[in-house]
Amino acid sequence: MDQLRARTLAVMTTLATVWAAASCSNGVPLGPTTTTVRSTIETGTTPTPTAAPTPTPTPTPTIAAIAYTPDIQPILDADCTPCHGGRSPKARYSTASYANVMAGVRAGSASSALVIVTQPGGSMYGFLTGDRAGKSALISRWVLSGAPVSR
């Protein structure tokens, strides 16, 4: 059992190192750090993230009232489009328009790529500014409500 744990730790450490080397243009890593992976494997628990200053909460419209143009587009324009826009969007995924965003969305599905990557622990969650949890929840609720373009 100890050999299996040691091999698993070695593989996970290698993967975490490769993953952590990948980052967006602003230098924020896109995955867990080697320390996080090692701690998780050795202790069997996920480390508690350090608390950041409490940002101003994002207003939370009701599920029926969430729409792309007034609620989601400003988030994506500010936090995503700088890397995922223009002629050569990162990961070949553009957030520059509703049609482009919908390439990563299955309306009504919590397993949509956009939902997964913007959730806490998701590869793009760290790029959300301000109230990350509020923005992440709003994106998820928008997708789950059918991803309407307008109210």
C-alpha atoms as one frame of an Amber mdcrd trajectory, in Angstrom:
protein
   0.000   0.000   0.000   2.867   2.394   0.799   4.441   1.711  -2.611   1.159
   2.499  -4.333   0.813   5.722  -2.356   4.434   6.692  -3.183   3.907   6.001
  -6.898   0.637   7.896  -6.880   2.336  10.821  -5.143   5.157  10.799  -7.717
   2.729  10.772 -10.647   0.501  13.454  -9.132   3.520  15.627  -8.300   4.747
  15.363 -11.881   1.311  16.177 -13.264   0.905  19.092 -10.867   4.294  20.481
 -11.879   3.397  20.329 -15.568  -0.078  21.718 -14.915   1.216  24.529 -12.691
   3.676  25.573 -15.392   0.711  26.443 -17.605  -0.729  29.817 -16.823  -2.656
  32.613 -18.423  -0.867  35.722 -19.610  -1.294  37.384 -16.204   0.787  34.626
 -14.536  -1.983  33.001 -12.491  -1.458  29.211 -12.529  -4.197  27.137 -14.146
  -4.054  24.172 -11.808  -3.155  22.921  -8.348   0.368  23.432  -7.050   2.744
  20.588  -6.233   2.346  21.413  -2.532  -1.445  21.179  -2.776  -1.314  17.809
  -4.536   1.297  16.386  -2.135  -0.674  17.617   0.897  -3.899  16.159  -0.484
  -2.356  12.736  -1.139  -0.373  12.516   2.108  -3.130  13.664   4.425  -6.149
  12.516   2.464  -7.695  15.958   2.917  -7.898  19.022   0.753  -6.110  22.056
   2.225  -8.275  24.968   3.239  -7.595  27.995   1.055  -6.483  31.161   2.791
  -9.162  33.767   3.176  -9.014  36.700   0.791 -10.440  40.097   1.638 -14.218
  40.039   1.402 -15.183  41.609  -1.931 -18.362  43.538  -2.522 -21.067  40.971
  -3.326 -22.330  40.768  -6.902 -26.068  41.445  -7.042 -27.891  38.150  -7.439
 -30.831  38.265  -9.836 -33.452  35.546  -9.527 -32.983  32.442 -11.697 -35.735
  33.518 -14.102 -34.227  36.985 -14.430 -30.632  35.986 -15.321 -29.722  36.684
 -18.941 -26.524  36.838 -20.985 -26.587  40.477 -22.087 -27.244  42.238 -18.761
 -25.702  39.747 -16.320 -23.164  37.381 -17.886 -21.621  39.404 -20.715 -20.146
  42.058 -18.342 -18.451  39.309 -16.292 -17.032  37.589 -19.363 -15.973  40.892
 -20.963 -14.052  41.928 -17.851 -12.593  38.600 -16.727 -12.449  36.286 -19.752
 -12.425  38.131 -23.072  -8.955  39.674 -22.572  -7.527  36.148 -23.092 -10.490
  34.427 -24.764 -11.248  37.037 -27.420  -9.711  38.590 -30.494  -8.255  36.722
 -33.455  -6.509  33.978 -31.482  -8.476  33.241 -28.317  -6.721  31.057 -25.731
  -7.741  27.400 -25.871  -9.594  28.253 -29.107 -12.605  29.318 -27.002 -13.933
  32.835 -27.460 -16.135  34.724 -25.034 -16.465  37.703 -27.373 -20.109  37.022
 -28.303 -23.137  35.073 -27.159 -22.772  32.647 -30.086 -19.115  31.990 -29.202
 -19.893  31.521 -25.500 -22.605  29.006 -26.356 -19.942  26.727 -27.884 -18.993
  25.870 -24.279 -22.530  25.778 -22.908 -25.197  23.097 -22.898 -28.224  25.038
 -21.742 -29.672  23.499 -18.600 -26.639  21.293 -17.918 -24.395  21.610 -14.873
 -21.757  19.669 -16.804 -21.339  22.455 -19.386 -17.689  23.353 -19.863 -18.296
  26.990 -18.878 -19.888  25.914 -15.590 -17.120  23.446 -14.763 -14.181  25.781
 -15.420 -15.698  28.736 -13.518 -16.679  26.788 -10.386 -14.455  26.893  -7.271
 -11.510  24.664  -8.109 -12.138  25.075 -11.845  -9.245  26.107 -14.069 -10.663
  29.594 -14.767 -12.128  30.341 -11.318  -8.942  32.151 -10.267  -9.334  34.609
 -13.131 -12.708  35.856 -11.926 -12.205  39.182 -10.180 -14.010  40.596  -7.166
 -16.749  38.326  -5.851 -15.572  35.073  -7.480 -18.099  32.900  -5.697 -20.970
  35.209  -6.662 -19.871  35.380 -10.301 -19.365  31.622 -10.457 -22.816  30.979
  -8.981 -24.400  33.479 -11.381 -22.806  31.795 -14.427 -23.960  28.396 -13.188
 -27.519  29.588 -12.533 -27.616  31.246 -15.978 -26.627  28.000 -17.707 -29.028
  25.930 -15.571 -31.876  28.346 -16.383 -31.427  27.710 -20.106 -28.750  30.337
 -20.892 -31.135  32.991 -22.261 -29.603  35.887 -24.198 -32.030  38.470 -22.797
 -34.835  38.800 -20.269
